[in-house]
Amino acid sequence: MFRRIDHIGVAVEDLDAAIALHERTYGMALVHRETVAEQGVEAVLLDVGENHVELLAPLGDDTPVGRFLAKRGPGLHHVAYQVEDIVAALDELRAAGVRLIDEAPRTGIRNSRVAFLHPAASGAVLTELVQPATLHA
Amino acid sequence: MFRRIDHIGVAVEDLDAAIALHERTYGMALVHRETVAEQGVEAVLLDVGENHVELLAPLGDDTPVGRFLAKRGPGLHHVAYQVEDIVAALDELRAAGVRLIDEAPRTGIRNSRVAFLHPAASGAVLTELVQPATLHA
């Protein structure tokens, strides 16, 4: 069902410092930057092989990532697995009794289709499914 | 410097439940299981494409993962990036001023060579470098 790890999501307080660490120190290529107002974040994607690191800076305190930072501080926020058909994957997980945050996919970064599983159903790991735009039918 | 995400490490309280979730519900293949007494964990590796999920159950409360669970509960514990030459990678990071937990690589799961960066130097993300055994010279 899952093709690979699409990305890890990292909650950051200082986006410029996090970009410098990943781009200059780790040598990852910055490939995308997007403000996702609906999710209250500024997001930056960097390539690491076929995987990505997604840096997430909150647009305000009263956003999911803002609340995460206030509670836990910066660090690993979620893991995203890449799927070929997100609707089929959600159907399969629903049939297996997995609780979902998103019953249907919504639009994510770079026009991907994404959905989150409920952490209570995924071993306390916030888990996202991603169907990249380039795999769309 | 980094070839891909080698794995994400997940701290778990109930290893059997975590294996069932990843193997049965997510459809990942369990490829390795090892007790690493020196690190105080029982570790399980599952394949997801060329990446892995590493489930970590502590052998006792007074172990790094045991203390992590007591403080933060189960969830994402670290990310590991795969490198071709871990000694060269550590040299490069040291030259860039990155603080390291392991100045020299030590033996990790499946005879890999591993080293951890200090979270204070890696944006509060516990970050591991892995040179798999099959890439050894």
Short mmCIF file of C-alpha atoms in Angstrom, two decimals:
data_model
loop_
_atom_site.label_atom_id
_atom_site.label_comp_id
_atom_site.label_asym_id
_atom_site.label_seq_id
_atom_site.Cartn_x
_atom_site.Cartn_y
_atom_site.Cartn_z
CA MET A 1 0.00 0.00 0.00
CA PHE A 2 2.81 2.46 0.90
CA ARG A 3 5.46 3.03 -1.80
CA ARG A 4 8.02 4.80 0.35
CA ILE A 5 8.43 7.47 3.00
CA ASP A 6 7.37 10.59 1.13
CA HIS A 7 8.64 12.96 3.79
CA ILE A 8 9.14 13.66 7.44
CA GLY A 9 7.50 16.84 8.72
CA VAL A 10 9.54 18.94 11.14
CA ALA A 11 8.00 21.72 13.24
CA VAL A 12 10.36 24.70 13.41
CA GLU A 13 10.42 28.01 15.23
CA ASP A 14 13.05 29.64 13.05
CA LEU A 15 12.46 28.74 9.41
CA ASP A 16 15.57 30.48 8.08
CA ALA A 17 17.82 28.65 10.55
CA ALA A 18 16.18 25.32 9.69
CA ILE A 19 16.60 25.97 5.96
CA ALA A 20 20.26 26.84 6.47
CA LEU A 21 20.84 23.62 8.44
CA HIS A 22 19.21 21.38 5.82
CA GLU A 23 20.42 23.19 2.73
CA ARG A 24 23.92 24.28 3.65
CA THR A 25 25.01 21.86 6.37
CA TYR A 26 23.18 18.73 5.15
CA GLY A 27 23.45 19.62 1.45
CA MET A 28 19.76 19.04 0.62
CA ALA A 29 18.22 20.92 -2.31
CA LEU A 30 15.37 23.28 -1.47
CA VAL A 31 12.72 22.41 -4.06
CA HIS A 32 9.56 24.14 -2.95
CA ARG A 33 8.22 26.83 -0.64
CA GLU A 34 4.54 27.47 -0.06
CA THR A 35 2.29 29.27 2.38
CA VAL A 36 -0.66 27.00 3.11
CA ALA A 37 -3.02 29.48 4.76
CA GLU A 38 -5.71 26.86 5.31
CA GLN A 39 -3.32 24.80 7.44
CA GLY A 40 -1.70 27.85 9.04
CA VAL A 41 1.85 27.05 7.94
CA GLU A 42 4.67 28.16 5.78
CA ALA A 43 6.12 24.95 4.38
CA VAL A 44 9.47 24.26 2.76
CA LEU A 45 10.37 21.04 0.95
CA LEU A 46 13.92 19.76 0.54
CA ASP A 47 15.02 16.68 -1.42
CA VAL A 48 16.91 13.80 0.13
CA GLY A 49 17.10 11.09 -2.52
CA GLU A 50 13.51 10.29 -3.48
CA ASN A 51 12.35 11.39 -0.05
CA HIS A 52 11.80 14.86 1.35
CA VAL A 53 12.08 16.86 4.51
CA GLU A 54 9.15 19.24 5.05
CA LEU A 55 9.90 22.16 7.35
CA LEU A 56 6.77 23.65 8.93
CA ALA A 57 6.66 27.10 10.47
CA PRO A 58 3.34 28.23 11.97
CA LEU A 59 1.62 31.37 10.69
CA GLY A 60 0.37 32.01 14.23
CA ASP A 61 0.10 30.54 17.72
CA ASP A 62 -3.47 29.34 17.20
CA THR A 63 -2.65 26.89 14.42
CA PRO A 64 -1.98 23.14 14.67
CA VAL A 65 1.80 23.60 14.31
CA GLY A 66 1.75 26.64 16.62
CA ARG A 67 0.02 24.59 19.30
CA PHE A 68 2.44 21.68 18.71
CA LEU A 69 5.41 24.03 19.25
CA ALA A 70 3.89 25.50 22.41
CA LYS A 71 3.30 22.02 23.84
CA ARG A 72 6.33 20.02 22.66
CA GLY A 73 8.80 22.47 21.16
CA PRO A 74 10.42 22.09 17.75
CA GLY A 75 11.14 18.65 16.34
CA LEU A 76 9.66 15.74 14.42
CA HIS A 77 5.99 16.43 13.73
CA HIS A 78 4.72 13.73 11.36
CA VAL A 79 5.65 11.08 8.82
CA ALA A 80 4.08 10.91 5.37
CA TYR A 81 3.90 7.74 3.31
CA GLN A 82 3.50 7.95 -0.45
CA VAL A 83 0.62 6.05 -2.04
CA GLU A 84 -0.36 5.59 -5.66
CA ASP A 85 -4.10 5.85 -5.08
CA ILE A 86 -5.06 7.71 -1.94
CA VAL A 87 -8.78 6.97 -2.21
CA ALA A 88 -8.10 3.23 -2.40
CA ALA A 89 -5.62 3.47 0.49
CA LEU A 90 -8.14 5.31 2.67
CA ASP A 91 -10.80 2.71 1.80
CA GLU A 92 -8.43 -0.08 2.79
CA LEU A 93 -7.47 1.56 6.08
CA ARG A 94 -11.10 2.37 6.89
CA ALA A 95 -12.02 -1.26 6.23
CA ALA A 96 -9.25 -2.29 8.65
CA GLY A 97 -10.87 -0.11 11.32
CA VAL A 98 -8.28 2.69 11.28
CA ARG A 99 -9.61 6.01 12.57
CA LEU A 100 -9.02 8.84 10.08
CA ILE A 101 -8.74 12.59 10.53
CA ASP A 102 -9.54 13.10 6.84
CA GLU A 103 -12.23 10.81 5.49
CA ALA A 104 -11.55 12.14 1.98
CA PRO A 105 -8.30 13.50 0.53
CA ARG A 106 -7.69 17.22 0.48
CA THR A 107 -5.21 19.32 -1.45
CA GLY A 108 -1.73 19.42 0.07
CA ILE A 109 1.56 21.02 -0.81
CA ARG A 110 2.55 21.04 -4.52
CA ASN A 111 -0.98 20.04 -5.51
CA SER A 112 -0.65 16.64 -3.90
CA ARG A 113 -3.66 14.86 -2.43
CA VAL A 114 -3.22 14.19 1.26
CA ALA A 115 -5.04 12.73 4.25
CA PHE A 116 -4.08 12.27 7.89
CA LEU A 117 -4.72 9.20 10.00
CA HIS A 118 -5.70 9.75 13.62
CA PRO A 119 -2.68 9.42 15.97
CA ALA A 120 -4.81 7.27 18.27
CA ALA A 121 -4.99 4.75 15.42
CA SER A 122 -1.37 5.01 14.31
CA GLY A 123 0.65 4.32 17.45
CA ALA A 124 0.77 8.00 18.48
CA VAL A 125 2.62 8.84 15.28
CA LEU A 126 0.87 11.56 13.30
CA THR A 127 0.73 9.83 9.90
CA GLU A 128 -0.10 11.36 6.53
CA LEU A 129 -0.78 9.71 3.20
CA VAL A 130 0.41 11.57 0.09
CA GLN A 131 -0.49 10.98 -3.51
CA PRO A 132 1.82 13.30 -5.46
CA ALA A 133 0.32 15.37 -8.25
CA THR A 134 2.55 13.68 -10.81
CA LEU A 135 0.94 10.32 -10.06
CA HIS A 136 -2.57 11.67 -10.65
CA ALA A 137 -4.64 9.82 -13.23
CA MET B 1 25.93 13.77 1.50
CA PHE B 2 22.65 12.02 2.44
CA ARG B 3 21.40 9.40 -0.05
CA ARG B 4 17.90 9.03 1.33
CA ILE B 5 15.91 8.67 4.54
CA ASP B 6 17.14 5.30 5.82
CA HIS B 7 14.44 5.02 8.47
CA ILE B 8 12.28 6.75 11.00
CA GLY B 9 12.62 5.48 14.56
CA VAL B 10 9.40 5.11 16.55
CA ALA B 11 9.36 4.64 20.32
CA VAL B 12 6.69 2.13 21.31
CA GLU B 13 5.28 0.81 24.56
CA ASP B 14 3.62 -2.27 23.08
CA LEU B 15 5.89 -3.84 20.47
CA ASP B 16 3.43 -6.52 19.38
CA ALA B 17 0.68 -3.96 18.78
CA ALA B 18 3.08 -1.74 16.82
CA ILE B 19 4.23 -4.68 14.70
CA ALA B 20 0.61 -5.63 13.98
CA LEU B 21 -0.18 -2.06 12.91
CA HIS B 22 2.76 -1.78 10.53
CA GLU B 23 2.74 -5.34 9.22
CA ARG B 24 -0.95 -6.16 8.97
CA THR B 25 -2.68 -2.80 8.65
CA TYR B 26 0.00 -0.92 6.68
CA GLY B 27 1.24 -4.00 4.80
CA MET B 28 4.95 -3.46 5.51
CA ALA B 29 7.27 -6.50 5.53
CA LEU B 30 9.02 -7.21 8.82
CA VAL B 31 12.63 -7.78 7.78
CA HIS B 32 14.65 -7.83 10.98
CA ARG B 33 14.37 -8.11 14.75
CA GLU B 34 17.25 -7.59 17.11
CA THR B 35 17.87 -6.99 20.80
CA VAL B 36 20.53 -4.32 21.10
CA ALA B 37 21.48 -4.71 24.76
CA GLU B 38 24.06 -1.94 24.59
CA GLN B 39 21.37 0.55 23.57
CA GLY B 40 18.72 -0.97 25.83
CA VAL B 41 16.19 -1.69 23.09
CA GLU B 42 14.46 -4.40 21.20
CA ALA B 43 14.34 -3.13 17.62
CA VAL B 44 12.22 -4.24 14.69
CA LEU B 45 12.75 -3.13 11.09
CA LEU B 46 10.02 -3.05 8.46
CA ASP B 47 10.43 -2.21 4.78
CA VAL B 48 8.59 0.64 3.09
CA GLY B 49 10.06 0.92 -0.40
CA GLU B 50 13.78 1.52 0.03
CA ASN B 51 13.11 3.10 3.42
CA HIS B 52 12.39 1.48 6.76
CA VAL B 53 10.42 1.97 9.92
CA GLU B 54 12.35 1.04 13.07
CA LEU B 55 10.19 0.21 16.07
CA LEU B 56 12.01 0.65 19.38
CA ALA B 57 10.82 -0.93 22.62
CA PRO B 58 12.93 -0.23 25.73
CA LEU B 59 14.46 -3.11 27.69
CA GLY B 60 13.92 -1.11 30.89
CA ASP B 61 12.87 2.28 32.27
CA ASP B 62 16.45 3.46 32.72
CA THR B 63 17.37 3.36 29.03
CA PRO B 64 17.32 6.20 26.48
CA VAL B 65 14.05 4.99 24.91
CA GLY B 66 12.57 4.20 28.33
CA ARG B 67 13.27 7.76 29.46
CA PHE B 68 11.89 9.13 26.17
CA LEU B 69 8.63 7.21 26.71
CA ALA B 70 8.34 8.40 30.32
CA LYS B 71 8.83 12.02 29.24
CA ARG B 72 7.02 12.24 25.90
CA GLY B 73 5.08 9.03 25.45
CA PRO B 74 5.20 6.85 22.35
CA GLY B 75 5.76 8.39 18.93
CA LEU B 76 8.42 9.59 16.51
CA HIS B 77 11.84 9.26 18.12
CA HIS B 78 14.46 9.99 15.44
CA VAL B 79 15.21 10.16 11.74
CA ALA B 80 18.13 8.36 10.13
CA TYR B 81 19.74 9.43 6.87
CA GLN B 82 21.68 6.95 4.81
CA VAL B 83 25.24 7.83 3.85
CA GLU B 84 27.78 6.02 1.70
CA ASP B 85 30.78 6.85 3.86
CA ILE B 86 29.94 7.64 7.46
CA VAL B 87 33.49 8.65 8.43
CA ALA B 88 33.59 11.20 5.61
CA ALA B 89 30.10 12.45 6.51
CA LEU B 90 31.07 12.92 10.17
CA ASP B 91 34.23 14.75 9.10
CA GLU B 92 32.19 17.06 6.89
CA LEU B 93 29.63 17.78 9.62
CA ARG B 94 32.33 18.33 12.23
CA ALA B 95 34.07 20.77 9.89
CA ALA B 96 30.74 22.62 9.55
CA GLY B 97 30.63 22.98 13.33
CA VAL B 98 27.88 20.42 13.98
CA ARG B 99 27.94 18.99 17.50
CA LEU B 100 28.00 15.19 17.49
CA ILE B 101 26.92 12.61 20.06
CA ASP B 102 29.15 9.99 18.42
CA GLU B 103 32.51 11.31 17.26
CA ALA B 104 33.21 7.96 15.61
CA PRO B 105 30.73 5.45 14.14
CA ARG B 106 29.58 2.51 16.24
CA THR B 107 27.88 -0.72 15.27
CA GLY B 108 24.13 -0.42 14.78
CA ILE B 109 21.32 -2.74 13.82
CA ARG B 110 22.07 -5.31 11.05
CA ASN B 111 25.80 -4.59 11.33
CA SER B 112 25.37 -1.06 10.02
CA ARG B 113 27.70 1.71 11.12
CA VAL B 114 25.82 4.52 12.83
CA ALA B 115 26.36 7.85 14.57
CA PHE B 116 24.00 10.36 16.14
CA LEU B 117 24.18 14.12 15.79
CA HIS B 118 23.36 16.19 18.85
CA PRO B 119 19.72 17.42 18.80
CA ALA B 120 20.97 20.87 19.81
CA ALA B 121 22.82 20.95 16.47
CA SER B 122 20.04 19.43 14.37
CA GLY B 123 17.00 21.62 15.02
CA ALA B 124 15.83 19.51 17.99
CA VAL B 125 15.46 16.51 15.69
CA LEU B 126 17.40 13.50 16.95
CA THR B 127 19.30 12.64 13.76
CA GLU B 128 21.23 9.47 12.99
CA LEU B 129 23.57 8.70 10.12
CA VAL B 130 23.56 5.12 8.83
CA GLN B 131 26.04 3.41 6.56
CA PRO B 132 24.45 0.03 5.81
CA ALA B 133 26.64 -3.07 6.04
CA THR B 134 26.08 -3.82 2.34
CA LEU B 135 27.75 -0.54 1.39
CA HIS B 136 30.88 -1.32 3.39
CA ALA B 137 34.14 -1.21 1.48
#
